[in-house]
mmCIF file of C-alpha atoms and ligand atoms in Angstrom:
data_model
loop_
_atom_site.group_PDB
_atom_site.id
_atom_site.type_symbol
_atom_site.label_atom_id
_atom_site.label_comp_id
_atom_site.label_asym_id
_atom_site.label_seq_id
_atom_site.Cartn_x
_atom_site.Cartn_y
_atom_site.Cartn_z
ATOM 1 C CA MET A 22 112.103 139.811 109.330
ATOM 2 C CA ARG A 23 113.455 136.629 107.780
ATOM 3 C CA LYS A 24 117.003 135.813 108.696
ATOM 4 C CA ALA A 25 119.350 134.758 105.884
ATOM 5 C CA LYS A 26 120.729 131.261 106.443
ATOM 6 C CA ASP A 27 124.432 130.920 107.113
ATOM 7 C CA ASN A 28 125.662 128.735 104.252
ATOM 8 C CA GLU A 29 129.361 129.103 104.868
ATOM 9 C CA ASN A 30 130.070 125.815 106.634
ATOM 10 C CA VAL A 31 127.512 123.663 104.839
ATOM 11 C CA PRO A 32 129.266 120.559 103.412
ATOM 12 C CA LYS A 33 129.168 120.153 99.636
ATOM 13 C CA ARG A 34 128.266 116.886 97.921
ATOM 14 C CA TYR A 35 128.788 116.264 94.187
ATOM 15 C CA TYR A 36 126.787 113.691 92.237
ATOM 16 C CA ARG A 37 127.900 112.202 88.914
ATOM 17 C CA PRO A 38 126.147 109.741 86.576
ATOM 18 C CA THR A 39 126.955 106.051 87.153
ATOM 19 C CA LEU A 40 127.952 105.717 83.488
ATOM 20 C CA THR A 41 131.585 106.578 82.797
ATOM 21 C CA THR A 42 131.716 105.729 79.083
ATOM 22 C CA CYS A 43 129.462 106.671 76.187
ATOM 23 C CA PRO A 44 126.923 103.893 75.448
ATOM 24 C CA ARG A 45 127.094 104.717 71.714
ATOM 25 C CA CYS A 46 130.814 104.825 70.987
ATOM 26 C CA GLY A 47 132.520 103.716 74.177
ATOM 27 C CA ALA A 48 134.578 106.895 74.609
ATOM 28 C CA SER A 49 134.856 108.324 78.117
ATOM 29 C CA LEU A 50 132.281 110.850 79.291
ATOM 30 C CA ARG A 51 133.339 114.406 80.044
ATOM 31 C CA ARG A 52 131.936 116.758 82.624
ATOM 32 C CA ARG A 53 129.938 119.566 81.005
ATOM 33 C CA TRP A 54 128.190 121.731 83.570
ATOM 34 C CA THR A 55 126.269 121.694 86.844
ATOM 35 C CA LEU A 56 122.675 120.735 86.025
ATOM 36 C CA TRP A 57 121.359 122.032 89.320
ATOM 37 C CA ASP A 58 122.493 122.738 92.858
ATOM 38 C CA LYS A 59 120.533 123.298 96.034
ATOM 39 C CA TYR A 60 120.721 123.357 99.817
ATOM 40 C CA LEU A 61 118.955 120.277 101.148
ATOM 41 C CA VAL A 62 117.917 119.454 104.721
ATOM 42 C CA THR A 63 118.380 115.699 105.228
ATOM 43 C CA LEU A 64 118.502 113.551 108.363
ATOM 44 C CA ALA A 65 122.284 113.874 108.220
ATOM 45 C CA GLY A 66 122.027 117.675 108.392
ATOM 46 C CA ARG A 67 122.116 120.478 105.813
ATOM 47 C CA VAL A 68 124.070 119.697 102.630
ATOM 48 C CA HIS A 69 124.792 121.617 99.444
ATOM 49 C CA ILE A 70 124.032 119.200 96.597
ATOM 50 C CA PHE A 71 125.468 119.525 93.081
ATOM 51 C CA SER A 72 124.211 117.363 90.219
ATOM 52 C CA LEU A 73 126.832 117.326 87.463
ATOM 53 C CA GLY A 74 125.954 116.715 83.818
ATOM 54 C CA TYR A 75 128.255 114.598 81.633
ATOM 55 C CA SER A 76 128.279 113.876 77.905
ATOM 56 C CA CYS A 77 130.441 112.041 75.378
ATOM 57 C CA SER A 78 133.946 113.461 74.945
ATOM 58 C CA ARG A 79 133.933 112.889 71.156
ATOM 59 C CA PRO A 80 132.814 116.079 69.411
ATOM 60 C CA ARG A 81 130.880 114.285 66.653
ATOM 61 C CA CYS A 82 129.021 111.837 68.916
ATOM 62 C CA SER A 83 125.704 112.302 70.676
ATOM 63 C CA ARG A 84 125.124 115.427 72.780
ATOM 64 C CA VAL A 85 122.970 113.573 75.314
ATOM 65 C CA ILE A 86 123.572 114.772 78.873
ATOM 66 C CA TYR A 87 123.856 112.050 81.538
ATOM 67 C CA ARG A 88 122.965 112.782 85.151
ATOM 68 C CA SER A 89 123.040 111.063 88.552
ATOM 69 C CA ILE A 90 119.862 109.096 89.369
ATOM 70 C CA GLU A 91 120.846 109.074 93.041
ATOM 71 C CA ALA A 92 120.797 112.896 93.185
ATOM 72 C CA GLU A 93 117.321 113.012 91.638
ATOM 73 C CA GLN A 94 116.083 110.538 94.256
ATOM 74 C CA LEU A 95 117.183 112.617 97.261
ATOM 75 C CA SER A 96 114.157 114.915 97.333
ATOM 76 C CA PRO A 97 111.079 115.845 95.290
ATOM 77 C CA LYS A 98 111.725 118.358 92.507
ATOM 78 C CA GLY A 99 111.901 121.942 93.757
ATOM 79 C CA TYR A 100 112.041 120.863 97.426
ATOM 80 C CA SER A 101 114.647 121.765 99.994
ATOM 81 C CA PHE A 102 113.800 118.789 102.269
ATOM 82 C CA GLY A 103 114.951 115.237 101.618
ATOM 83 C CA PHE A 104 112.699 112.194 101.292
ATOM 84 C CA ASP A 105 114.456 110.662 104.338
ATOM 85 C CA LEU A 106 113.414 113.593 106.540
ATOM 86 C CA MET A 107 109.858 113.519 105.186
ATOM 87 C CA VAL A 108 109.509 109.789 105.925
ATOM 88 C CA GLN A 109 111.025 110.153 109.415
ATOM 89 C CA ILE A 110 108.548 112.926 110.303
ATOM 90 C CA GLY A 111 105.680 110.805 108.928
ATOM 91 C CA TRP A 112 106.849 107.856 111.035
ATOM 92 C CA TRP A 113 107.015 109.966 114.184
ATOM 93 C CA ARG A 114 103.556 111.417 113.530
ATOM 94 C CA PHE A 115 101.550 108.364 112.437
ATOM 95 C CA TRP A 116 103.392 105.338 113.805
ATOM 96 C CA GLU A 117 104.724 106.751 117.088
ATOM 97 C CA HIS A 118 101.781 109.179 117.458
ATOM 98 C CA ARG A 119 103.981 112.140 118.398
ATOM 99 C CA THR A 120 102.625 115.670 118.577
ATOM 100 C CA LEU A 121 103.896 118.609 116.535
ATOM 101 C CA ASP A 122 105.790 119.921 119.577
ATOM 102 C CA GLU A 123 107.464 116.570 120.207
ATOM 103 C CA ILE A 124 108.555 116.340 116.571
ATOM 104 C CA ALA A 125 109.925 119.902 116.732
ATOM 105 C CA THR A 126 111.922 118.960 119.864
ATOM 106 C CA LEU A 127 113.309 115.801 118.214
ATOM 107 C CA LEU A 128 114.411 117.794 115.167
ATOM 108 C CA THR A 129 116.033 120.493 117.292
ATOM 109 C CA ALA A 130 117.930 117.804 119.200
ATOM 110 C CA GLN A 131 119.366 116.638 115.871
ATOM 111 C CA HIS A 132 120.197 120.275 114.911
ATOM 112 C CA LEU A 133 117.851 120.176 111.933
ATOM 113 C CA PRO A 134 116.445 123.591 110.996
ATOM 114 C CA VAL A 135 112.776 122.792 110.308
ATOM 115 C CA SER A 136 110.106 125.246 111.447
ATOM 116 C CA ARG A 137 106.704 124.161 112.796
ATOM 117 C CA ARG A 138 105.078 125.445 109.611
ATOM 118 C CA HIS A 139 107.385 123.213 107.564
ATOM 119 C CA ILE A 140 106.742 120.187 109.794
ATOM 120 C CA LEU A 141 103.028 120.577 109.077
ATOM 121 C CA ASN A 142 103.699 120.843 105.329
ATOM 122 C CA LEU A 143 105.996 117.816 105.443
ATOM 123 C CA ILE A 144 103.318 115.750 107.217
ATOM 124 C CA GLY A 145 100.924 116.632 104.368
ATOM 125 C CA ASP A 146 103.573 115.729 101.778
ATOM 126 C CA PHE A 147 104.230 112.426 103.535
ATOM 127 C CA LEU A 148 100.529 111.525 103.310
ATOM 128 C CA ALA A 149 100.540 112.404 99.608
ATOM 129 C CA LEU A 150 103.554 110.120 99.114
ATOM 130 C CA LEU A 151 101.849 107.335 101.028
ATOM 131 C CA ARG A 152 98.712 107.651 98.931
ATOM 132 C CA ALA A 153 100.703 107.774 95.700
ATOM 133 C CA ALA A 154 102.482 104.542 96.631
ATOM 134 C CA GLN A 155 99.259 102.628 97.404
ATOM 135 C CA PRO A 156 98.356 101.549 93.818
ATOM 136 C CA ALA A 157 101.870 100.087 93.444
ATOM 137 C CA LYS A 158 101.405 98.076 96.663
ATOM 138 C CA ILE A 159 98.103 96.668 95.374
ATOM 139 C CA GLU A 160 99.686 95.979 91.974
ATOM 140 C CA ALA A 161 102.506 94.030 93.641
ATOM 141 C CA GLN A 162 99.899 91.574 95.026
ATOM 142 C CA ARG A 163 98.045 91.179 91.700
ATOM 143 C CA ALA A 164 99.031 87.511 91.247
ATOM 144 C CA TYR A 165 97.883 86.620 94.785
ATOM 145 C CA PHE A 166 94.560 88.449 94.413
ATOM 146 C CA LYS A 167 93.935 86.851 91.009
ATOM 147 C CA ARG A 168 94.421 83.437 92.502
ATOM 148 C CA HIS A 169 92.760 83.816 95.903
ATOM 149 C CA GLY A 170 90.364 86.740 95.407
ATOM 150 C CA LEU A 171 89.723 89.396 98.040
ATOM 151 C CA VAL A 172 88.355 89.099 101.558
ATOM 152 C CA ILE A 173 87.606 92.706 102.432
ATOM 153 C CA SER A 174 87.068 94.354 105.785
ATOM 154 C CA LEU A 175 85.124 97.593 105.939
ATOM 155 C CA ASP A 176 85.255 99.855 108.951
ATOM 156 C CA GLY A 177 84.231 103.422 109.705
ATOM 157 C CA MET A 178 85.791 105.655 112.343
ATOM 158 C CA GLU A 179 84.276 108.834 113.701
ATOM 159 C CA PRO A 180 87.040 110.744 115.490
ATOM 160 C CA GLU A 181 84.623 113.528 116.495
ATOM 161 C CA GLN A 182 80.929 112.936 116.986
ATOM 162 C CA GLY A 183 78.834 114.494 114.235
ATOM 163 C CA ASN A 184 81.784 115.236 111.959
ATOM 164 C CA GLU A 185 83.079 113.446 108.886
ATOM 165 C CA MET A 186 83.781 109.730 109.134
ATOM 166 C CA LEU A 187 86.874 107.994 107.891
ATOM 167 C CA PHE A 188 86.140 104.723 106.108
ATOM 168 C CA VAL A 189 88.837 102.175 105.371
ATOM 169 C CA VAL A 190 88.500 99.124 103.143
ATOM 170 C CA ARG A 191 91.279 96.581 103.630
ATOM 171 C CA GLU A 192 92.143 93.190 102.259
ATOM 172 C CA ALA A 193 91.890 91.100 105.400
ATOM 173 C CA ASN A 194 94.379 88.305 104.550
ATOM 174 C CA LEU A 195 97.253 90.608 103.587
ATOM 175 C CA ASP A 196 96.187 93.539 105.785
ATOM 176 C CA LEU A 197 96.497 95.907 102.836
ATOM 177 C CA THR A 198 94.480 99.119 102.484
ATOM 178 C CA LEU A 199 92.501 99.146 99.233
ATOM 179 C CA VAL A 200 90.465 102.338 99.635
ATOM 180 C CA ALA A 201 90.384 105.014 102.366
ATOM 181 C CA LYS A 202 87.951 107.911 102.207
ATOM 182 C CA THR A 203 86.310 110.471 104.425
ATOM 183 C CA LEU A 204 82.558 110.610 103.986
ATOM 184 C CA TYR A 205 80.328 113.338 105.407
ATOM 185 C CA SER A 206 77.642 110.738 106.096
ATOM 186 C CA SER A 207 77.465 106.980 106.567
ATOM 187 C CA ARG A 208 74.545 106.605 104.139
ATOM 188 C CA ALA A 209 74.373 103.220 102.376
ATOM 189 C CA ASP A 210 74.436 104.719 98.837
ATOM 190 C CA LEU A 211 77.595 106.735 99.669
ATOM 191 C CA ILE A 212 79.366 103.670 101.099
ATOM 192 C CA SER A 213 78.372 101.753 98.002
ATOM 193 C CA GLN A 214 79.537 104.403 95.481
ATOM 194 C CA GLN A 215 82.631 105.704 97.209
ATOM 195 C CA LEU A 216 84.047 102.547 98.789
ATOM 196 C CA LEU A 217 82.682 99.330 97.349
ATOM 197 C CA GLU A 218 82.516 100.321 93.665
ATOM 198 C CA PRO A 219 86.237 101.333 93.546
ATOM 199 C CA VAL A 220 87.113 97.956 95.123
ATOM 200 C CA LYS A 221 84.980 96.191 92.508
ATOM 201 C CA ALA A 222 86.733 98.221 89.795
ATOM 202 C CA LEU A 223 90.067 96.606 90.778
ATOM 203 C CA GLY A 224 88.727 93.597 88.908
ATOM 204 C CA PHE A 225 89.318 90.823 91.456
ATOM 205 C CA ARG A 226 86.810 88.292 92.752
ATOM 206 C CA ILE A 227 85.405 89.448 96.101
ATOM 207 C CA ARG A 228 84.952 86.364 98.262
ATOM 208 C CA ALA A 229 83.600 87.832 101.480
ATOM 209 C CA VAL A 230 83.089 91.013 103.492
ATOM 210 C CA VAL A 231 83.839 91.470 107.189
ATOM 211 C CA SER A 232 82.405 94.487 109.023
ATOM 212 C CA ASP A 233 80.595 95.461 112.198
ATOM 213 C CA ALA A 234 76.828 94.986 112.371
ATOM 214 C CA ASP A 235 76.101 98.523 111.081
ATOM 215 C CA LYS A 236 72.854 98.575 109.080
ATOM 216 C CA ASN A 237 74.086 100.997 106.391
ATOM 217 C CA ILE A 238 77.189 98.933 105.665
ATOM 218 C CA ARG A 239 75.096 95.765 105.381
ATOM 219 C CA ARG A 240 72.666 97.458 103.003
ATOM 220 C CA ALA A 241 75.524 98.838 100.856
ATOM 221 C CA VAL A 242 77.135 95.393 100.566
ATOM 222 C CA LYS A 243 73.795 93.887 99.526
ATOM 223 C CA VAL A 244 73.435 96.481 96.748
ATOM 224 C CA SER A 245 77.020 96.486 95.433
ATOM 225 C CA LEU A 246 77.960 92.860 96.034
ATOM 226 C CA PRO A 247 74.750 90.835 95.821
ATOM 227 C CA GLY A 248 75.185 87.294 97.125
ATOM 228 C CA CYS A 249 78.562 88.016 98.722
ATOM 229 C CA PRO A 250 78.855 86.411 102.188
ATOM 230 C CA GLN A 251 79.100 88.973 104.974
ATOM 231 C CA GLN A 252 80.363 88.245 108.459
ATOM 232 C CA ALA A 253 80.236 90.372 111.585
ATOM 233 C CA CYS A 254 83.762 91.232 112.699
ATOM 234 C CA GLN A 255 84.852 89.057 115.632
ATOM 235 C CA VAL A 256 86.882 91.833 117.253
ATOM 236 C CA HIS A 257 83.774 94.052 117.344
ATOM 237 C CA CYS A 258 81.755 91.161 118.812
ATOM 238 C CA VAL A 259 84.371 90.343 121.451
ATOM 239 C CA CYS A 260 84.658 94.052 122.375
ATOM 240 C CA ASP A 261 80.899 94.288 122.837
ATOM 241 C CA ALA A 262 80.751 91.043 124.830
ATOM 242 C CA GLY A 263 83.745 92.002 126.967
ATOM 243 C CA GLN A 264 82.481 95.513 127.779
ATOM 244 C CA PRO A 265 80.994 94.611 131.230
ATOM 245 C CA ILE A 266 84.276 92.908 132.279
ATOM 246 C CA PHE A 267 86.285 95.829 130.980
ATOM 247 C CA GLU A 268 84.114 98.288 132.935
ATOM 248 C CA ALA A 269 84.420 96.193 136.134
ATOM 249 C CA ASP A 270 88.173 96.058 135.697
ATOM 250 C CA ARG A 271 88.315 99.815 135.227
ATOM 251 C CA ALA A 272 86.374 100.327 138.466
ATOM 252 C CA MET A 273 88.778 98.012 140.333
ATOM 253 C CA LYS A 274 91.730 99.909 138.888
ATOM 254 C CA THR A 275 90.341 103.210 140.162
ATOM 255 C CA ASP A 276 89.703 101.759 143.650
ATOM 256 C CA LEU A 277 93.194 100.274 143.823
ATOM 257 C CA ARG A 278 94.772 103.556 142.829
ATOM 258 C CA ARG A 279 92.823 105.568 145.394
ATOM 259 C CA GLU A 280 93.608 103.123 148.211
ATOM 260 C CA ILE A 281 97.321 102.713 147.487
ATOM 261 C CA ARG A 282 97.902 106.420 146.882
ATOM 262 C CA ALA A 283 96.370 107.296 150.246
ATOM 263 C CA LYS A 284 98.705 104.839 151.982
ATOM 264 C CA LEU A 285 101.712 105.856 149.951
ATOM 265 C CA ARG A 286 101.497 109.582 150.674
ATOM 266 C CA PRO A 287 102.559 109.538 154.384
ATOM 267 C CA ILE A 288 105.370 107.028 153.680
ATOM 268 C CA SER A 289 106.700 109.176 150.851
ATOM 269 C CA ARG A 290 106.651 112.181 153.165
ATOM 270 C CA VAL A 291 108.670 110.352 155.853
ATOM 271 C CA LEU A 292 111.165 109.125 153.279
ATOM 272 C CA THR A 293 111.767 112.525 151.659
ATOM 273 C CA GLN A 294 112.441 113.977 155.110
ATOM 274 C CA SER A 295 114.951 111.223 156.016
ATOM 275 C CA SER A 296 118.611 111.307 155.077
ATOM 276 C CA GLN A 297 118.976 110.560 151.349
ATOM 277 C CA ASP A 298 122.439 109.001 151.851
ATOM 278 C CA ASP A 299 120.975 106.165 153.880
ATOM 279 C CA PRO A 300 120.955 103.080 151.551
ATOM 280 C CA PRO A 301 117.661 101.621 152.897
ATOM 281 C CA VAL A 302 115.962 104.996 152.348
ATOM 282 C CA SER A 303 117.000 105.123 148.704
ATOM 283 C CA VAL A 304 115.843 101.499 148.229
ATOM 284 C CA LEU A 305 112.448 102.347 149.691
ATOM 285 C CA MET A 306 112.245 105.465 147.508
ATOM 286 C CA ASP A 307 112.734 103.173 144.487
ATOM 287 C CA TYR A 308 109.895 100.985 145.743
ATOM 288 C CA CYS A 309 107.657 104.060 146.005
ATOM 289 C CA GLU A 310 108.522 105.023 142.438
ATOM 290 C CA ALA A 311 107.782 101.454 141.233
ATOM 291 C CA LEU A 312 104.443 101.566 143.037
ATOM 292 C CA ARG A 313 103.497 104.877 141.444
ATOM 293 C CA ASP A 314 104.499 103.449 138.077
ATOM 294 C CA ALA A 315 102.381 100.330 138.572
ATOM 295 C CA LEU A 316 99.352 102.541 139.241
ATOM 296 C CA ARG A 317 99.714 104.419 135.969
ATOM 297 C CA ALA A 318 99.151 101.596 133.402
ATOM 298 C CA ASP A 319 96.092 101.828 131.124
ATOM 299 C CA GLY A 320 94.057 99.091 129.464
ATOM 300 C CA VAL A 321 92.774 98.404 125.956
ATOM 301 C CA SER A 322 89.401 96.743 125.397
ATOM 302 C CA PRO A 323 88.703 93.824 125.321
ATOM 303 C CA PHE A 324 91.704 91.788 126.490
ATOM 304 C CA ARG A 325 94.253 94.133 128.050
ATOM 305 C CA LEU A 326 92.822 94.597 131.514
ATOM 306 C CA ALA A 327 94.771 97.248 133.381
ATOM 307 C CA GLY A 328 93.189 96.505 136.786
ATOM 308 C CA LEU A 329 94.299 92.848 136.759
ATOM 309 C CA LYS A 330 97.745 93.833 135.540
ATOM 310 C CA ARG A 331 98.089 96.356 138.358
ATOM 311 C CA TYR A 332 96.992 93.778 140.880
ATOM 312 C CA ASP A 333 99.703 91.370 139.635
ATOM 313 C CA GLU A 334 102.348 94.045 139.760
ATOM 314 C CA LEU A 335 101.360 95.090 143.275
ATOM 315 C CA GLN A 336 101.595 91.479 144.430
ATOM 316 C CA ARG A 337 105.041 91.129 142.910
ATOM 317 C CA LEU A 338 106.120 94.300 144.717
ATOM 318 C CA GLU A 339 104.736 92.980 147.986
ATOM 319 C CA ILE A 340 106.644 89.679 147.667
ATOM 320 C CA SER A 341 109.810 91.580 146.883
ATOM 321 C CA LEU A 342 109.328 93.885 149.904
ATOM 322 C CA ARG A 343 108.682 90.949 152.260
ATOM 323 C CA ARG A 344 111.855 89.280 151.048
ATOM 324 C CA CYS A 345 113.767 92.434 151.948
ATOM 325 C CA GLN A 346 112.197 92.530 155.421
ATOM 326 C CA LYS A 347 113.103 88.874 156.002
ATOM 327 C CA LYS A 348 116.719 89.540 155.151
ATOM 328 C CA ARG A 349 116.552 92.483 157.575
ATOM 329 C CA SER A 350 118.492 94.494 155.078
ATOM 330 C CA ILE A 351 115.952 97.271 155.338
ATOM 331 C CA PHE A 352 114.181 98.385 158.487
ATOM 332 C CA SER A 353 110.461 97.930 158.610
ATOM 333 C CA CYS A 354 108.773 101.292 158.624
ATOM 334 C CA LEU A 355 105.885 100.232 156.450
ATOM 335 C CA PRO A 356 102.416 100.477 157.908
ATOM 336 C CA CYS A 357 100.961 98.634 154.902
HETATM 337 ZN ZN1 ZN B 421 130.084 108.767 72.165
#
């Protein structure tokens, strides 16, 4: 059964129009009635919002009702969640890549009553907001695009093999998304109709296209933008060229981890059995933790090589340990 919310201690907030005098006759405005009131969940907690309507105090003047713009901007119409909360949840989900459970925990920590069902809905609403704001972002760059034209990048992502693909067309100089669509197939005619034609319809000169070497994309560009220069994306090229190095680095990383972990295990065991109040023991425990941490790092193709990074970190740890031994501040119980 649904539990009724306890609204007794919810703080009240009243919103009035910014105008205080009548724009027609200059007389002061008088409060008429409450236009609407609702309980709103915002990042600051739950609040009871009242939007008060005002009109001219002169009986024979206009009956126009003035309201607070600020109150209208707190949340979408008919919603009990504020825009601020919606944007925060969207940020957590898509910029910080947090899971539904993590978001629920963060909200609980801030004492915000949002159920998992509502988090899911709010994520959907956030995406709708984002999409609705996109034309305005493109419009804001109209002067730049008119002058310099567009250099577009076209890329397709397939999160799950065999399922729909997400295609994104961006303006490469400003890093601005022009069109994003999921297509059930990467056929050239679909790419042409669904992605390139809408970009053409924006009405700017298209100076060049950057994409990977995919045959369908190349064919679509030839059909929709005949004569437009097309370059293979350098990041894709570098990733392909760097793949053997990246694989070798990954193998080294695995070897390093196996070797160090095997040596670390007996030392850790000795240390946990020793007296924890002994300062050298706690220092060595910290070293063990730092070692374990150094073994965890992951790489990103093509330039962030985790194996090399681990190697550097291990060397730094070794130098630090040797310095300690030299000072004789910690006893040497290290077999490695
Ligand atoms: Zn008036």
